[in-house]
């Protein structure tokens, strides 16, 4: 008995192992499913350790690592899972396939429900599990990973990850793993700048073979484990909620739903994963691909930092409107007591010294200039110097009597407490009730360093609860204020994952806006996340970190690679710079649908003398070409998104796709270090 879950171009085939050993992966190659075989090396392995189980518990599989570790009050650790065949259900309506299966623990204390889903609209397989305490006493889940993936690839494997830190997010790295385990993750209560919860796995061979990608749709502390057992035929990728800091207490009758894990197969190799992730994000996670949902932003943070004054903001708004900006966003510094980063967080009303008549005059001024109005908030944070902390010192995470730790002079509010989540919803509702606020940037500027809640037996679940509370408030905004665009941010790219993409419209990938650094960050970002969510601003020189000069056109083309924004101090821009900026904003309008929805191809890497990002739809291909100061006079790129046999308008000329694909000359007409090529389909 096996079940075939169809995706747009591949299939995920699940079988049942003999003796009620449960669902196993039969085939995930896109070819004809062949009978699956247990690992050949049987000596010294139990049967359960030989099979590619979708979900296994310690106590069922004892040699290899398991997805679930459960501890009972009588000291028994683990569970022996039995998966009766009549507890498997499969539905397929021609659009979606759903497989569910239930396991019982032989001691009658837990059940596990496995859910595997696919859709013909994309290639991503989505899986989660629900663990239920069906016994009469509480139990603890010291590990409750999501269902695992047994990729049909043996060691040595090549594992692609996106690693970094603050201002260096999404740096691609490759690990060659002949045998052993590699683990990435976060214990910070947020996704983290250090690792993005997504991996790409291929065989380590000279020729590019098929690739598999695995991601977690989860914004709390997490772990992804790539497990290559020596001399076996499959690589296990497991993961879910982080299992060092988190223990989940299940009272009788309670259930825990694991984070959703996402998997994708690309027969055409690692570069084929990118487009498949993008399609999934556009068709499933994005609420709409309407251009209005992702407007061209001006954000005043770099121009003013905490020194927010109405007259100055309106001067900036004048300039922004003249450039063609669509939404003016006031960043940090507008609320009570916020003169620097030492005070104010928690006191979410306009500072009476800066806004004696409230936000009204500023909002009206921005609207009068023809733009939407947006604002920055950081609901999960509180400064010790705030009225909120004075009133509710118990609302922050605490680990017993250990002294509280500040990062950026702030604490983290305990979003595992209902009253804190309700407080956040309350003031956000009040703020957004002014329907003229139509853009919200939600920030989170520190990790949770000492999660916990003294006296609460569920305190060790804080990271699960925090992620849940955060998503709950974000969902409220989406449901009750659908006219508001939400930009998710965490000190740059500290919280970007598929769960955040499901509740936001755009994300801020990094605080680093220096153009060449940014290009490198965006290159990594685009390997897993779509350009339609990639918020990017043009800022001024010199950058804090990236001091190599770049033309204004270069900086624009970097920001035009995703959702264009401007963050420079417009008051200091010359008339020539403003004119060029207005022209490039107008050109962005002509290409943004292609940038947001097109297939992305990269040419080289950002450190090359010339690097290009290409976007292609049925109607248009766009190439953003980046050179260095010592650029060659002309370079050739070979577009890959053109339709065979079609003809395209390239400037004044009509050229065939074949001629263009053979080599398109880029003359760097726009600037010595940057050029924009637009190829419009003629017929
Ligand atoms: C974080 C964000 C920035 C800005 C500042 C404001 O660092 O990533 O974009 O909003 O906070 O304090």
XYZ file of C-alpha atoms and ligand atoms in Angstrom:
695
model
C 0.000 0.000 0.000
C 1.530 3.332 -0.947
C 0.233 6.858 -1.434
C 1.401 9.310 -4.057
C 1.265 12.972 -3.068
C 1.521 15.007 -6.267
C 3.183 18.419 -6.421
C 3.308 20.718 -9.452
C 6.203 18.847 -11.061
C 7.302 16.119 -8.651
C 5.776 13.564 -6.308
C 6.286 12.434 -2.754
C 5.419 8.782 -2.329
C 4.794 7.334 1.111
C 4.542 3.634 1.918
C 3.792 1.712 5.102
C 6.612 -0.366 6.529
C 5.721 -3.947 7.529
C 4.597 -4.839 11.048
C 2.846 -1.492 11.702
C 6.229 0.235 11.710
C 4.615 3.260 10.117
C 4.892 5.587 7.126
C 8.189 5.594 5.270
C 9.395 7.513 2.260
C 9.202 5.346 -0.832
C 10.222 7.821 -3.509
C 10.949 11.514 -3.918
C 12.745 11.728 -7.203
C 10.026 12.534 -9.686
C 10.640 9.262 -11.495
C 8.579 6.095 -11.354
C 8.383 4.973 -7.721
C 10.419 1.832 -7.185
C 9.933 -0.465 -4.188
C 11.808 1.004 -1.244
C 14.335 -1.074 0.640
C 15.434 -0.895 4.255
C 19.112 -0.097 4.806
C 21.133 -3.133 3.782
C 23.500 -3.139 6.746
C 21.310 -4.973 9.219
C 23.741 -6.206 11.823
C 23.734 -4.161 14.959
C 20.589 -2.290 13.905
C 17.041 -2.801 15.031
C 14.431 -2.999 12.256
C 13.173 0.482 13.163
C 16.667 1.888 12.661
C 16.819 0.526 9.106
C 13.742 2.234 7.688
C 13.213 5.800 6.413
C 10.519 6.643 8.986
C 8.497 9.784 8.559
C 8.290 10.057 12.329
C 10.058 8.095 15.010
C 10.335 8.208 18.777
C 13.155 7.337 21.102
C 12.071 3.942 22.391
C 10.983 2.897 18.908
C 14.251 3.733 17.153
C 17.077 3.430 19.623
C 20.292 3.548 17.568
C 19.727 6.556 15.371
C 18.351 9.818 16.660
C 14.582 10.148 16.936
C 12.154 12.987 16.361
C 10.332 12.561 19.665
C 11.642 12.129 23.197
C 8.972 11.817 25.842
C 9.564 11.444 29.565
C 7.021 10.119 32.035
C 6.788 10.825 35.782
C 7.556 7.156 36.556
C 10.976 7.585 34.967
C 10.168 5.792 31.719
C 11.729 7.586 28.760
C 10.535 7.092 25.199
C 7.617 5.497 23.440
C 7.131 2.438 21.254
C 5.006 3.656 18.349
C 2.657 1.375 16.442
C 0.949 2.669 13.274
C -2.170 0.616 12.429
C -2.928 0.543 8.701
C -6.573 1.452 9.281
C -5.470 4.713 10.909
C -4.046 5.986 7.632
C -6.224 8.292 5.547
C -5.521 9.756 2.136
C -7.441 12.338 0.142
C -6.711 13.792 -3.258
C -9.133 16.156 -4.981
C -6.950 16.712 -8.006
C -5.544 19.927 -6.502
C -4.268 18.835 -3.112
C -3.119 15.556 -1.601
C -3.288 14.986 2.155
C -2.037 11.934 3.996
C -2.687 11.459 7.707
C -1.604 8.601 9.933
C -1.919 7.942 13.653
C 0.493 6.111 15.906
C -0.257 4.699 19.348
C 2.315 4.227 22.044
C 2.182 0.618 23.308
C 1.907 1.878 26.873
C -1.217 3.862 25.953
C 0.223 7.211 27.016
C 0.792 9.191 23.800
C -0.454 9.294 20.247
C 1.259 10.883 17.263
C -0.684 12.212 14.289
C 1.347 12.716 11.154
C 0.120 15.058 8.422
C 1.735 15.283 4.959
C 0.321 17.679 2.365
C 1.066 18.710 -1.198
C -0.552 20.931 -3.804
C -0.418 20.957 -7.605
C 0.156 24.740 -7.409
C 3.785 24.377 -6.233
C 6.448 21.782 -5.456
C 6.679 22.069 -1.685
C 5.731 19.157 0.572
C 4.459 20.321 3.956
C 4.519 18.119 7.076
C 3.764 18.406 10.754
C 2.876 16.133 13.654
C 0.559 16.432 16.613
C 1.609 14.721 19.848
C -1.158 14.085 22.361
C -0.985 12.947 25.938
C -3.685 10.257 26.096
C -2.495 8.955 29.477
C -3.618 9.922 32.943
C -0.482 11.744 34.072
C 1.484 14.679 32.687
C 4.444 13.937 30.438
C 7.343 16.039 29.187
C 8.499 16.331 25.611
C 12.216 17.023 25.805
C 12.311 16.851 22.021
C 9.306 17.272 19.752
C 10.737 17.682 16.281
C 8.699 17.951 13.129
C 8.476 14.918 10.806
C 11.798 13.974 9.257
C 13.032 13.763 5.672
C 15.021 10.801 4.406
C 16.627 12.175 1.287
C 17.620 9.539 -1.251
C 21.251 10.632 -1.235
C 24.192 8.922 0.457
C 27.291 10.514 1.936
C 29.363 12.375 1.078
C 26.694 15.029 0.729
C 26.971 18.752 0.157
C 24.898 20.832 2.558
C 24.170 24.439 1.636
C 23.274 26.757 4.497
C 22.731 30.493 4.900
C 24.816 31.720 7.820
C 25.697 35.140 9.157
C 25.274 37.541 12.007
C 23.836 41.021 12.467
C 24.548 43.004 9.271
C 25.920 39.879 7.528
C 22.813 37.742 7.183
C 22.211 35.048 4.518
C 25.821 34.310 3.596
C 25.843 31.069 1.603
C 28.182 28.367 2.933
C 28.682 24.801 1.839
C 29.631 21.926 4.103
C 30.793 18.627 2.628
C 29.764 15.865 4.962
C 31.057 12.329 4.284
C 29.457 11.117 7.526
C 28.259 12.677 10.747
C 25.802 15.285 11.840
C 25.606 18.997 11.214
C 23.240 21.050 13.274
C 22.172 24.668 12.806
C 19.611 26.614 14.751
C 18.765 29.316 17.231
C 18.250 29.316 20.973
C 17.360 33.037 20.953
C 13.576 32.802 20.875
C 13.687 34.310 17.381
C 14.809 32.790 14.097
C 18.244 34.514 14.419
C 20.723 36.298 12.183
C 23.135 33.380 12.547
C 21.339 30.741 10.520
C 18.300 30.778 8.307
C 16.083 27.706 8.836
C 16.623 26.283 5.384
C 19.143 23.830 3.921
C 19.950 22.535 0.450
C 21.306 19.005 0.093
C 22.913 17.301 -2.911
C 25.347 14.470 -3.454
C 28.942 15.709 -3.367
C 29.744 14.868 -6.958
C 31.573 16.599 -9.776
C 28.448 16.937 -11.868
C 25.410 18.759 -10.569
C 22.791 16.238 -9.515
C 19.308 16.629 -8.088
C 18.860 18.730 -4.973
C 16.543 18.667 -1.983
C 15.665 21.639 0.175
C 14.240 21.551 3.693
C 12.948 24.516 5.672
C 11.163 25.163 8.928
C 8.149 27.447 9.060
C 8.882 28.537 12.595
C 9.921 31.755 14.359
C 10.956 30.518 17.794
C 14.148 28.733 18.848
C 14.791 25.940 16.374
C 17.204 23.286 15.209
C 17.818 21.625 11.857
C 19.946 18.529 11.830
C 21.560 16.944 8.802
C 22.432 13.390 9.682
C 24.614 11.371 7.292
C 25.083 7.895 8.772
C 28.233 6.172 7.493
C 27.810 3.693 4.637
C 24.026 4.074 4.363
C 21.950 5.093 1.412
C 19.933 8.003 2.829
C 20.508 11.335 4.523
C 18.123 12.309 7.292
C 17.154 15.924 7.747
C 15.279 16.421 10.984
C 14.400 19.416 13.081
C 11.821 21.592 14.662
C 11.641 23.412 17.960
C 15.049 23.647 19.641
C 15.595 20.811 22.126
C 18.215 22.297 24.452
C 16.221 25.149 25.941
C 12.696 23.893 25.390
C 10.757 21.232 27.294
C 7.045 20.946 26.649
C 4.808 19.831 29.460
C 1.703 17.982 28.264
C -1.069 17.563 30.770
C -3.471 14.638 30.167
C -5.585 15.443 27.130
C -3.247 18.188 25.865
C -1.616 18.185 22.431
C 1.432 19.818 20.952
C 1.590 20.626 17.241
C 5.141 20.626 15.913
C 6.382 23.384 13.632
C 5.613 22.755 9.994
C 8.560 21.509 8.003
C 8.735 22.134 4.273
C 10.585 20.058 1.716
C 11.224 20.513 -1.971
C 12.898 18.443 -4.639
C 14.632 20.001 -7.634
C 15.708 17.479 -10.275
C 17.684 20.317 -11.902
C 19.931 20.920 -8.895
C 20.419 23.604 -6.262
C 19.531 26.505 -8.547
C 16.174 24.791 -9.139
C 15.329 25.049 -5.447
C 15.229 28.859 -5.544
C 12.319 29.200 -7.970
C 10.377 26.465 -6.219
C 10.680 28.208 -2.841
C 9.640 31.498 -4.469
C 6.572 29.939 -6.100
C 5.486 28.459 -2.783
C 5.907 31.801 -1.010
C 3.914 33.614 -3.688
C 1.089 31.098 -3.995
C 0.707 30.002 -0.369
C 2.335 32.457 2.034
C 1.669 35.812 0.353
C -1.853 37.095 0.942
C -1.763 38.881 -2.412
C 0.684 39.689 -5.175
C -1.042 43.011 -5.770
C 1.529 45.789 -6.252
C -0.316 48.016 -3.739
C 0.487 45.568 -0.942
C 4.210 46.289 -1.388
C 4.565 50.026 -2.036
C 7.738 52.032 -2.673
C 8.837 53.180 0.786
C 10.685 56.163 2.138
C 11.917 55.383 5.676
C 13.347 58.274 7.682
C 15.468 56.218 10.124
C 18.895 56.799 8.622
C 18.113 60.467 7.968
C 16.956 61.337 11.486
C 17.526 58.388 13.843
C 15.789 59.262 17.134
C 15.549 62.981 16.377
C 11.998 62.901 15.010
C 10.527 66.395 14.413
C 7.379 67.137 12.433
C 8.875 69.939 10.315
C 11.935 67.886 9.440
C 9.834 64.817 8.639
C 7.620 66.917 6.356
C 10.673 68.332 4.585
C 11.758 64.764 3.943
C 8.206 63.936 2.858
C 8.333 66.782 0.304
C 11.447 65.336 -1.242
C 10.200 61.757 -1.074
C 6.926 62.667 -2.802
C 8.837 64.405 -5.584
C 10.780 61.187 -6.212
C 7.618 59.130 -6.618
C 7.641 57.416 -3.231
C 4.323 55.763 -2.285
C 4.513 55.428 1.502
C 6.380 57.572 4.035
C 7.423 55.612 7.124
C 8.479 57.226 10.392
C 10.799 54.811 12.121
C 11.946 54.642 15.739
C 11.852 57.771 17.931
C 8.218 58.947 17.694
C 6.810 57.560 20.952
C 6.948 58.748 24.524
C 10.389 59.100 26.075
C 12.251 57.813 23.025
C 15.178 60.209 22.652
C 17.711 57.413 22.340
C 17.691 53.663 22.800
C 17.698 53.890 26.606
C 14.051 54.760 27.108
C 10.511 54.690 25.801
C 9.970 51.125 24.595
C 6.637 50.063 26.046
C 5.098 53.545 26.142
C 3.371 53.487 22.783
C 1.832 56.915 22.460
C 3.252 59.912 20.598
C 5.860 61.822 22.569
C 4.094 64.974 23.757
C 7.209 67.126 23.263
C 7.631 66.037 19.640
C 3.921 65.723 18.834
C 1.957 68.177 21.015
C -1.147 67.587 18.866
C -0.604 63.863 18.394
C 0.385 62.219 15.112
C -2.430 63.924 13.190
C -0.512 66.883 11.771
C 2.282 64.610 10.514
C -0.099 62.026 9.048
C -2.177 64.713 7.343
C 0.982 66.350 5.986
C 2.165 63.070 4.495
C -1.256 62.273 3.020
C -1.497 65.793 1.577
C 1.730 65.094 -0.266
C 0.090 62.126 -1.974
C 1.719 59.327 0.004
C 0.498 56.714 2.458
C 1.698 56.939 6.063
C 3.579 54.250 7.966
C 5.062 53.832 11.412
C 7.605 51.697 13.324
C 6.848 49.655 16.444
C 8.665 47.124 18.629
C 5.873 45.495 20.649
C 7.919 42.709 22.262
C 10.472 45.031 23.899
C 10.511 47.236 26.972
C 13.138 49.609 28.323
C 13.778 49.527 32.065
C 13.232 53.292 31.783
C 9.566 53.236 30.788
C 6.218 53.563 32.486
C 5.295 50.095 31.269
C 8.184 48.447 33.085
C 7.451 50.491 36.193
C 3.866 49.245 36.148
C 4.577 45.627 35.108
C 8.080 44.523 36.103
C 6.749 40.937 36.079
C 5.931 41.074 32.357
C 9.509 40.426 31.211
C 11.181 37.016 30.886
C 12.950 36.002 34.065
C 14.932 32.955 35.067
C 14.327 32.773 38.783
C 16.257 35.451 40.651
C 19.031 35.661 38.064
C 19.732 39.341 37.347
C 17.990 40.599 34.212
C 20.202 41.032 31.157
C 19.838 44.049 28.883
C 20.724 44.026 25.199
C 20.379 47.399 23.466
C 19.202 48.628 26.886
C 15.999 46.617 26.703
C 14.261 43.538 28.058
C 11.917 41.168 26.236
C 8.260 41.079 27.162
C 6.892 37.636 27.915
C 4.562 36.980 24.994
C 3.718 33.632 26.576
C 1.466 35.537 28.990
C -2.056 36.135 27.775
C -2.213 39.536 29.469
C 0.899 40.719 27.596
C -0.450 39.555 24.234
C -3.785 41.237 25.004
C -1.981 44.457 25.995
C -0.055 44.425 22.676
C -3.220 43.788 20.689
C -4.974 46.566 22.583
C -2.536 49.382 21.870
C -1.886 48.216 18.300
C -5.636 48.223 17.678
C -5.866 51.739 19.092
C -2.928 52.924 16.970
C -4.231 51.321 13.774
C -7.769 52.456 14.416
C -6.523 55.645 12.777
C -7.136 54.182 9.348
C -4.735 56.621 7.805
C -1.839 54.479 9.075
C -1.464 51.925 6.300
C 2.056 50.590 6.845
C 3.524 49.045 9.973
C 7.143 48.057 10.495
C 7.339 45.539 13.359
C 10.822 45.271 14.836
C 12.445 43.108 17.524
C 15.889 44.243 18.546
C 17.324 41.656 20.859
C 17.451 37.919 21.504
C 15.784 36.330 24.503
C 18.750 35.474 26.707
C 17.084 34.149 29.835
C 13.695 32.825 28.863
C 11.551 31.501 31.643
C 8.708 32.202 33.989
C 9.273 31.439 37.673
C 6.592 29.332 39.267
C 4.967 28.278 35.991
C 5.453 24.583 35.187
C 5.076 25.550 31.516
C 7.903 28.116 31.801
C 10.302 25.946 29.817
C 8.027 26.284 26.787
C 8.688 30.016 26.600
C 10.149 30.006 23.100
C 7.187 28.069 21.670
C 4.795 30.360 23.503
C 6.658 33.491 22.436
C 6.516 32.531 18.768
C 2.832 31.698 19.159
C 2.071 35.034 20.881
C 3.970 37.000 18.239
C 2.170 35.242 15.375
C -1.153 35.689 17.156
C -0.728 39.476 17.246
C 0.578 39.575 13.670
C -2.449 37.557 12.542
C -4.758 39.961 14.356
C -3.245 42.850 12.388
C -3.678 41.000 9.114
C -7.279 40.061 9.846
C -8.520 43.283 11.420
C -6.448 45.777 9.421
C -6.120 44.282 5.951
C -5.339 47.714 4.475
C -2.068 47.787 6.455
C 1.150 46.597 4.818
C 3.286 44.818 7.424
C 7.067 44.844 7.220
C 8.677 42.279 9.543
C 12.077 43.160 10.941
C 14.325 42.017 13.757
C 17.402 44.207 13.941
C 17.620 43.514 10.210
C 17.153 39.842 9.309
C 16.885 38.308 12.793
C 13.451 36.795 12.209
C 12.825 35.690 8.649
C 11.261 32.317 7.959
C 8.209 30.823 6.281
C 6.030 31.432 9.370
C 6.824 35.159 9.319
C 6.221 35.306 5.576
C 2.708 33.972 6.193
C 1.795 36.973 8.384
C 3.780 39.818 6.803
C 4.036 41.413 3.376
C 7.725 42.256 3.240
C 10.739 41.591 5.446
C 13.839 43.675 6.166
C 16.741 41.321 5.427
C 19.533 43.306 7.091
C 20.476 46.567 8.744
C 23.440 46.616 6.373
C 22.608 48.799 3.377
C 26.145 49.379 2.069
C 25.550 48.407 -1.551
C 28.114 45.680 -2.116
C 27.535 44.087 1.277
C 23.832 44.345 0.644
C 24.131 42.720 -2.754
C 25.876 39.746 -1.131
C 23.165 39.513 1.542
C 20.442 39.723 -1.106
C 22.150 37.052 -3.233
C 21.933 34.612 -0.318
C 18.436 35.767 0.597
C 17.128 35.186 -2.926
C 18.376 31.589 -2.898
C 15.528 30.770 -0.487
C 13.220 33.795 -0.235
C 11.435 35.698 -2.986
C 12.213 39.218 -4.266
C 8.581 40.193 -3.593
C 9.287 40.130 0.163
C 12.799 41.628 0.043
C 12.575 45.178 1.346
C 15.643 47.182 0.318
C 16.538 50.870 0.636
C 18.878 53.225 -1.143
C 21.042 54.869 1.529
C 23.847 57.397 1.613
C 27.598 56.976 1.540
C 29.720 56.285 3.447
C 28.259 53.124 4.880
C 29.378 51.989 8.347
C 30.907 48.768 7.048
C 31.076 48.843 3.275
C 33.263 51.759 2.278
C 33.895 50.991 -1.391
C 32.251 53.833 -3.341
C 29.301 52.981 -5.556
C 27.300 55.245 -7.847
C 23.781 56.311 -6.890
C 22.540 54.227 -9.833
C 24.328 51.169 -8.429
C 22.714 51.749 -5.033
C 19.316 52.096 -6.692
C 19.753 48.914 -8.684
C 20.579 47.047 -5.465
C 17.327 48.260 -3.879
C 15.362 47.667 -7.092
C 16.258 43.953 -6.857
C 13.340 43.519 -4.468
C 10.777 45.914 -3.012
C 12.343 49.326 -3.573
C 12.704 51.782 -0.739
C 14.719 54.901 -0.078
C 16.374 55.584 3.242
C 18.900 58.343 2.492
C 18.910 61.844 3.953
C 17.110 63.430 1.016
C 17.852 66.933 2.292
C 21.478 66.404 1.368
C 20.844 65.072 -2.163
C 21.819 67.369 -5.054
C 19.295 68.293 -7.768
C 21.118 65.914 -10.142
C 20.821 63.069 -7.649
C 17.132 63.799 -7.126
C 16.512 63.833 -10.872
C 18.270 60.496 -11.348
C 16.413 59.062 -8.352
C 13.030 60.155 -9.763
C 13.920 58.603 -13.111
C 14.948 55.305 -11.491
C 11.816 55.178 -9.326
C 9.777 55.588 -12.531
C 11.776 52.848 -14.241
C 11.249 50.599 -11.237
C 7.492 51.064 -11.614
C 7.795 49.721 -15.162
C 9.647 46.583 -14.089
C 8.395 45.854 -10.586
C 5.769 43.336 -11.550
C 8.513 41.359 -13.248
C 10.805 41.773 -10.223
C 8.078 40.660 -7.805
C 6.727 37.740 -9.803
C 9.383 36.695 -12.311
C 11.660 33.683 -12.276
C 14.968 34.700 -10.713
C 18.315 33.719 -12.198
C 21.665 34.941 -10.927
C 24.736 35.388 -13.125
C 27.912 34.801 -11.130
C 28.312 35.901 -7.527
C 28.356 39.458 -6.128
C 32.141 39.426 -5.605
C 32.722 38.863 -9.343
C 33.835 41.859 -11.454
C 30.373 41.759 -13.012
C 27.332 40.172 -11.405
C 23.722 40.231 -12.599
C 20.300 39.290 -11.294
C 17.700 38.400 -13.897
C 13.916 38.260 -13.541
C 11.711 36.805 -16.221
C 7.959 36.652 -16.781
C 6.088 35.676 -19.929
C 6.052 39.345 -20.976
C 9.358 40.793 -19.823
C 12.910 39.981 -18.804
C 14.847 42.384 -16.599
C 18.558 42.275 -15.872
C 20.131 44.283 -13.072
C 23.839 44.350 -13.829
C 26.425 45.301 -11.214
C 30.083 46.053 -11.959
C 32.971 47.348 -9.927
C 34.621 50.742 -10.401
C 37.243 49.209 -12.717
C 34.472 47.773 -14.854
C 35.144 46.342 -18.271
C 33.784 48.645 -20.996
C 31.320 46.082 -22.179
C 30.294 42.722 -20.858
C 28.225 39.892 -22.199
C 25.433 38.240 -20.261
C 23.335 35.339 -21.423
C 19.727 35.733 -20.304
C 18.093 32.477 -19.241
C 14.452 33.449 -18.847
C 13.554 34.271 -22.465
C 10.908 32.302 -24.313
C 12.380 30.212 -27.095
C 11.310 31.435 -30.520
C 10.045 34.790 -29.232
C 11.212 38.275 -30.203
C 11.995 41.022 -27.722
C 12.345 44.777 -27.806
C 15.812 45.753 -26.566
C 16.011 49.551 -26.619
C 15.371 50.554 -30.220
C 15.918 47.065 -31.584
C 13.819 43.939 -31.994
C 15.957 40.870 -31.294
C 15.204 37.161 -31.168
C 15.426 35.229 -27.921
C 18.061 33.022 -29.523
C 20.313 35.967 -30.414
C 19.886 37.500 -26.974
C 20.544 34.207 -25.206
C 23.705 33.731 -27.259
C 25.109 36.879 -25.661
C 23.711 40.271 -24.808
C 26.152 43.151 -24.628
C 25.791 45.391 -21.598
C 27.315 48.791 -22.205
C 27.032 50.337 -18.723
C 25.104 53.248 -20.159
C 23.413 54.038 -16.861
C 26.568 54.335 -14.744
C 30.137 53.058 -14.912
C 29.296 50.394 -12.352
C 25.648 49.550 -13.006
C 23.194 48.962 -15.813
C 19.567 48.027 -16.254
C 18.465 45.938 -19.223
C 14.777 45.528 -20.027
C 13.644 43.101 -22.708
C 9.943 43.369 -23.561
C 8.239 40.551 -25.421
C 7.098 41.617 -28.888
C 5.642 38.370 -30.160
C 16.525 48.101 13.999
C 16.004 48.076 12.589
C 16.311 49.380 11.893
C 15.713 50.524 12.682
C 16.206 50.499 14.115
C 15.465 51.515 14.963
O 17.903 48.086 14.021
O 16.512 46.973 11.887
O 15.832 49.379 10.575
O 14.317 50.414 12.652
O 16.019 49.223 14.714
O 15.846 51.491 16.285
